[in-house]
Tab-separated table of C-alpha atoms in Angstrom:
chain	number	residue	atom	x	y	z
A	7	UNK	CA	-16.087	-4.115	7.121
A	8	UNK	CA	-13.826	-1.304	8.308
A	9	UNK	CA	-14.807	0.379	11.566
A	10	UNK	CA	-13.498	3.487	13.252
A	11	UNK	CA	-11.755	1.445	15.939
A	12	UNK	CA	-10.025	-0.968	13.545
A	13	UNK	CA	-6.304	-0.494	13.229
A	14	UNK	CA	-3.199	-2.553	12.548
A	15	UNK	CA	0.428	-2.103	13.551
A	16	UNK	CA	3.243	-3.984	11.861
A	17	UNK	CA	5.342	-5.219	14.760
A	18	UNK	CA	7.641	-8.012	13.585
A	19	UNK	CA	9.351	-8.579	10.243
A	20	UNK	CA	10.232	-12.270	10.086
A	21	UNK	CA	12.859	-13.830	7.826
A	22	UNK	CA	13.265	-17.611	7.625
A	23	UNK	CA	16.787	-19.000	7.337
A	24	UNK	CA	18.659	-22.265	7.512
A	25	UNK	CA	21.767	-20.389	8.700
A	26	UNK	CA	20.376	-18.692	11.779
A	27	UNK	CA	23.656	-18.402	13.694
A	28	UNK	CA	25.491	-16.757	10.799
A	29	UNK	CA	22.580	-14.474	9.950
A	30	UNK	CA	22.111	-13.440	13.579
A	31	UNK	CA	25.756	-12.400	13.764
A	32	UNK	CA	25.482	-10.583	10.440
A	33	UNK	CA	22.427	-8.548	11.503
A	34	UNK	CA	23.880	-7.741	14.897
A	35	UNK	CA	27.174	-6.570	13.402
A	36	UNK	CA	25.723	-4.655	10.446
A	37	UNK	CA	23.160	-2.688	12.459
A	38	UNK	CA	24.704	-2.697	15.973
A	39	UNK	CA	21.582	-4.331	17.356
A	40	UNK	CA	22.768	-5.687	20.683
A	41	UNK	CA	22.351	-9.234	21.964
A	42	UNK	CA	18.707	-9.887	21.068
A	43	UNK	CA	16.449	-12.541	22.573
A	44	UNK	CA	14.424	-15.687	21.857
A	45	UNK	CA	10.674	-16.338	21.625
A	46	UNK	CA	9.996	-18.777	24.482
A	47	UNK	CA	7.073	-20.444	22.673
A	48	UNK	CA	8.637	-21.485	19.359
A	49	UNK	CA	10.201	-24.744	20.544
A	50	UNK	CA	6.658	-26.124	20.861
A	51	UNK	CA	6.309	-25.903	17.074
A	52	UNK	CA	9.838	-27.172	16.278
A	53	UNK	CA	11.213	-23.722	15.513
A	54	UNK	CA	13.950	-21.517	16.924
A	55	UNK	CA	14.509	-17.803	16.522
A	56	UNK	CA	16.623	-14.784	17.288
A	57	UNK	CA	14.823	-11.470	17.617
A	58	UNK	CA	16.164	-7.925	17.713
A	59	UNK	CA	14.299	-4.896	19.065
A	60	UNK	CA	14.547	-1.593	17.201
A	61	UNK	CA	14.170	1.718	19.038
A	62	UNK	CA	10.658	2.255	17.587
A	63	UNK	CA	9.671	-1.063	19.253
A	64	UNK	CA	9.360	-2.937	15.999
A	65	UNK	CA	11.299	-6.178	15.654
A	66	UNK	CA	13.534	-7.996	13.195
A	67	UNK	CA	13.170	-11.736	13.743
A	68	UNK	CA	15.059	-14.648	12.229
A	69	UNK	CA	13.378	-18.056	12.437
A	70	UNK	CA	14.566	-21.534	11.535
A	71	UNK	CA	13.040	-24.989	11.523
A	72	UNK	CA	14.322	-27.583	13.992
A	73	UNK	CA	13.018	-30.289	11.648
A	74	UNK	CA	14.321	-29.982	8.073
A	75	UNK	CA	11.546	-32.292	6.860
A	76	UNK	CA	8.664	-30.069	8.029
A	77	UNK	CA	6.948	-27.425	5.897
A	78	UNK	CA	9.246	-24.572	6.900
A	79	UNK	CA	12.385	-26.673	6.527
A	80	UNK	CA	11.353	-27.827	3.063
A	81	UNK	CA	10.408	-24.295	2.039
A	82	UNK	CA	13.715	-22.714	3.072
A	83	UNK	CA	15.586	-25.497	1.254
A	84	UNK	CA	13.502	-24.953	-1.890
A	85	UNK	CA	14.143	-21.185	-2.013
A	86	UNK	CA	17.880	-21.471	-1.430
A	87	UNK	CA	18.093	-21.213	2.340
A	88	UNK	CA	16.626	-17.802	3.204
A	89	UNK	CA	13.647	-15.623	2.473
A	90	UNK	CA	10.971	-13.290	3.756
A	91	UNK	CA	8.513	-15.449	5.671
A	92	UNK	CA	5.928	-13.677	7.838
A	93	UNK	CA	4.671	-10.420	9.295
A	94	UNK	CA	3.349	-10.196	12.858
A	95	UNK	CA	0.637	-7.551	12.932
A	96	UNK	CA	-0.861	-6.207	16.141
A	97	UNK	CA	-4.618	-6.051	15.685
A	98	UNK	CA	-7.517	-5.373	18.083
A	99	UNK	CA	-9.752	-8.070	16.569
A	100	UNK	CA	-8.029	-11.246	15.297
A	101	UNK	CA	-11.388	-13.046	15.475
A	102	UNK	CA	-12.652	-10.588	12.868
A	103	UNK	CA	-9.598	-11.300	10.710
A	104	UNK	CA	-10.371	-15.024	10.983
A	105	UNK	CA	-14.035	-14.514	10.089
A	106	UNK	CA	-13.205	-12.448	7.008
A	107	UNK	CA	-10.601	-15.027	5.959
A	108	UNK	CA	-13.158	-17.820	6.171
A	109	UNK	CA	-15.688	-15.798	4.174
A	110	UNK	CA	-13.078	-15.301	1.430
A	111	UNK	CA	-11.823	-18.898	1.426
A	112	UNK	CA	-8.447	-17.951	2.907
A	113	UNK	CA	-7.156	-20.830	5.001
A	114	UNK	CA	-6.606	-20.343	8.746
A	115	UNK	CA	-3.609	-22.444	9.825
A	116	UNK	CA	-3.302	-21.368	13.471
A	117	UNK	CA	-5.883	-20.074	15.919
A	118	UNK	CA	-5.130	-20.207	19.624
A	119	UNK	CA	-3.986	-18.206	22.632
A	120	UNK	CA	-0.253	-17.605	23.077
A	121	UNK	CA	1.242	-15.812	26.067
A	122	UNK	CA	-2.259	-14.782	27.058
A	123	UNK	CA	-3.259	-13.268	23.703
A	124	UNK	CA	-5.230	-14.651	20.730
A	125	UNK	CA	-3.231	-15.293	17.579
A	126	UNK	CA	-4.515	-16.091	14.091
A	127	UNK	CA	-2.259	-17.108	11.203
A	128	UNK	CA	-3.343	-17.316	7.558
A	129	UNK	CA	-1.916	-19.642	4.938
A	130	UNK	CA	0.868	-18.045	2.877
A	131	UNK	CA	-0.360	-19.810	-0.248
A	132	UNK	CA	-3.463	-17.613	0.021
A	133	UNK	CA	-1.864	-14.401	1.335
A	134	UNK	CA	1.570	-14.739	-0.402
A	135	UNK	CA	3.387	-14.430	2.914
A	136	UNK	CA	2.236	-15.677	6.304
A	137	UNK	CA	-0.084	-13.109	7.867
A	138	UNK	CA	-0.191	-13.290	11.667
A	139	UNK	CA	-2.757	-11.176	13.509
A	140	UNK	CA	-1.895	-10.782	17.202
A	141	UNK	CA	-4.727	-9.701	19.481
A	142	UNK	CA	-3.238	-7.141	21.841
A	143	UNK	CA	-5.800	-4.372	22.173
A	144	UNK	CA	-3.490	-1.698	23.607
A	145	UNK	CA	-1.197	-0.407	20.826
A	146	UNK	CA	1.393	0.563	23.442
A	147	UNK	CA	1.714	-3.035	24.721
A	148	UNK	CA	3.505	-5.957	23.086
A	149	UNK	CA	4.453	-9.570	23.859
A	150	UNK	CA	8.025	-8.824	24.859
A	151	UNK	CA	7.412	-6.008	27.335
A	152	UNK	CA	9.190	-6.776	30.578
A	153	UNK	CA	11.317	-9.624	29.217
A	154	UNK	CA	14.502	-8.030	30.463
A	155	UNK	CA	17.565	-6.275	29.156
A	156	UNK	CA	18.057	-8.487	26.088
A	157	UNK	CA	14.684	-7.435	24.698
A	158	UNK	CA	15.514	-3.736	25.000
A	159	UNK	CA	16.689	-1.800	21.918
A	160	UNK	CA	20.380	-1.096	21.710
A	161	UNK	CA	21.190	2.607	22.287
A	162	UNK	CA	23.961	2.220	19.697
A	163	UNK	CA	21.775	0.790	16.918
A	164	UNK	CA	22.500	2.206	13.469
A	165	UNK	CA	18.846	1.726	12.419
A	166	UNK	CA	15.908	2.749	14.572
A	167	UNK	CA	12.650	1.852	12.792
A	168	UNK	CA	11.020	-0.354	10.188
A	169	UNK	CA	9.707	1.895	7.419
A	170	UNK	CA	8.472	-0.586	4.814
A	171	UNK	CA	8.533	-4.158	3.565
A	172	UNK	CA	8.331	-4.645	-0.193
A	173	UNK	CA	7.067	-7.992	-1.490
A	174	UNK	CA	6.949	-9.045	-5.159
A	175	UNK	CA	3.705	-10.690	-6.316
A	176	UNK	CA	1.965	-11.435	-9.597
A	177	UNK	CA	-0.877	-8.963	-8.995
A	178	UNK	CA	0.037	-6.222	-6.469
A	179	UNK	CA	-3.342	-4.490	-6.549
A	180	UNK	CA	-5.336	-7.668	-5.925
A	181	UNK	CA	-3.083	-8.780	-3.078
A	182	UNK	CA	-3.148	-5.335	-1.476
A	183	UNK	CA	-6.935	-5.290	-1.628
A	184	UNK	CA	-7.064	-8.753	-0.037
A	185	UNK	CA	-4.859	-7.682	2.877
A	186	UNK	CA	-6.897	-4.514	3.407
A	187	UNK	CA	-10.087	-6.593	3.534
A	188	UNK	CA	-8.650	-9.217	5.870
A	189	UNK	CA	-7.355	-6.591	8.294
A	190	UNK	CA	-10.511	-4.448	8.040
A	191	UNK	CA	-8.570	-1.437	6.747
A	192	UNK	CA	-9.553	1.157	4.158
A	193	UNK	CA	-7.195	1.309	1.138
A	194	UNK	CA	-5.458	4.573	0.385
A	195	UNK	CA	-4.644	6.073	-3.000
A	196	UNK	CA	-2.523	3.025	-3.885
A	197	UNK	CA	-4.340	-0.175	-2.897
A	198	UNK	CA	-1.095	-2.150	-3.276
A	199	UNK	CA	0.264	-0.354	-0.180
A	200	UNK	CA	-1.014	-1.384	3.249
A	201	UNK	CA	-0.311	1.234	5.940
A	202	UNK	CA	0.062	-0.390	9.341
A	203	UNK	CA	0.720	2.213	11.983
A	204	UNK	CA	3.577	3.883	10.137
A	205	UNK	CA	5.401	0.891	8.607
A	206	UNK	CA	4.001	-0.033	5.211
A	207	UNK	CA	3.637	-3.270	3.319
A	208	UNK	CA	4.079	-2.619	-0.382
A	209	UNK	CA	3.267	-5.228	-3.004
A	210	UNK	CA	5.150	-4.830	-6.298
A	211	UNK	CA	5.153	-6.801	-9.520
A	212	UNK	CA	7.498	-9.782	-9.419
A	213	UNK	CA	7.787	-13.544	-9.179
A	214	UNK	CA	9.736	-14.481	-6.042
A	215	UNK	CA	7.643	-13.353	-3.067
A	216	UNK	CA	10.358	-14.370	-0.600
A	217	UNK	CA	12.808	-11.818	-2.049
A	218	UNK	CA	11.847	-8.950	0.225
A	219	UNK	CA	13.205	-5.441	0.334
A	220	UNK	CA	13.145	-4.168	3.926
A	221	UNK	CA	13.413	-0.411	4.384
A	222	UNK	CA	14.859	0.759	7.698
A	223	UNK	CA	15.306	4.253	9.080
A	224	UNK	CA	18.918	5.247	9.542
A	225	UNK	CA	19.985	6.491	12.981
A	226	UNK	CA	21.749	9.847	13.158
A	227	UNK	CA	25.258	8.411	13.602
A	228	UNK	CA	24.737	5.321	11.465
A	229	UNK	CA	27.571	5.784	9.009
A	230	UNK	CA	27.627	3.661	5.857
A	231	UNK	CA	25.141	0.772	5.779
A	232	UNK	CA	25.105	-2.200	3.400
A	233	UNK	CA	22.067	-3.506	1.492
A	234	UNK	CA	23.293	-7.130	1.350
A	235	UNK	CA	23.554	-8.192	4.999
A	236	UNK	CA	21.633	-11.461	4.481
A	237	UNK	CA	21.554	-13.339	1.154
A	238	UNK	CA	18.119	-13.200	-0.461
A	239	UNK	CA	17.013	-10.082	1.445
A	240	UNK	CA	17.724	-6.508	0.339
A	241	UNK	CA	17.916	-3.705	2.895
A	242	UNK	CA	17.260	-0.080	2.000
A	243	UNK	CA	17.716	2.918	4.265
A	244	UNK	CA	16.064	6.300	4.652
A	245	UNK	CA	17.010	9.195	6.869
A	246	UNK	CA	14.786	10.325	9.715
């Protein structure tokens, strides 16, 4: 059920890669993103990352498996080495997301406290991509606040916000309705589009759900930007 105090904010756009060093350098160079930083908790689950902060305090994150035989390592190998993997969504009630998932038969693969906040993850075989609901009740607060200079957005960045993530699926309307229900949100005119605090998740008709199109807002002095920074991911750009 949707309530007046239910909201969702898309915070982190997460791409899995088996070439994290090369892709980190490519993102940093293409978008002038600064040094970036690492999630201190991922080593516990045999993963590593590199994360960049955009000026709107959304994040582009690259993740890789430290064990090529685990589920993530096998998946990245199967899809050719890179692909759209997960969205981290700030939500005031991850327990509600979990309850709705269980009612619908959507598998919960992770449910515990991380860095002092509850996190719920849903199985990507049920939600097409991994849906992570992060329970931070204040929309102006996020995990990486106060982590230091590396977690600050670069003042020279050529992109300054995540605008949309487009994901191909067999049935865009059905998947959009599922995400709205799980997050407790009311669909708009197009149920295949999930509005999450400004950034949008858009489901479109297609077969390869890891072939994302990520739309970023161009900074004023951005110059020419390329759509093909990372193989398997397409970037699009809009002006402010």
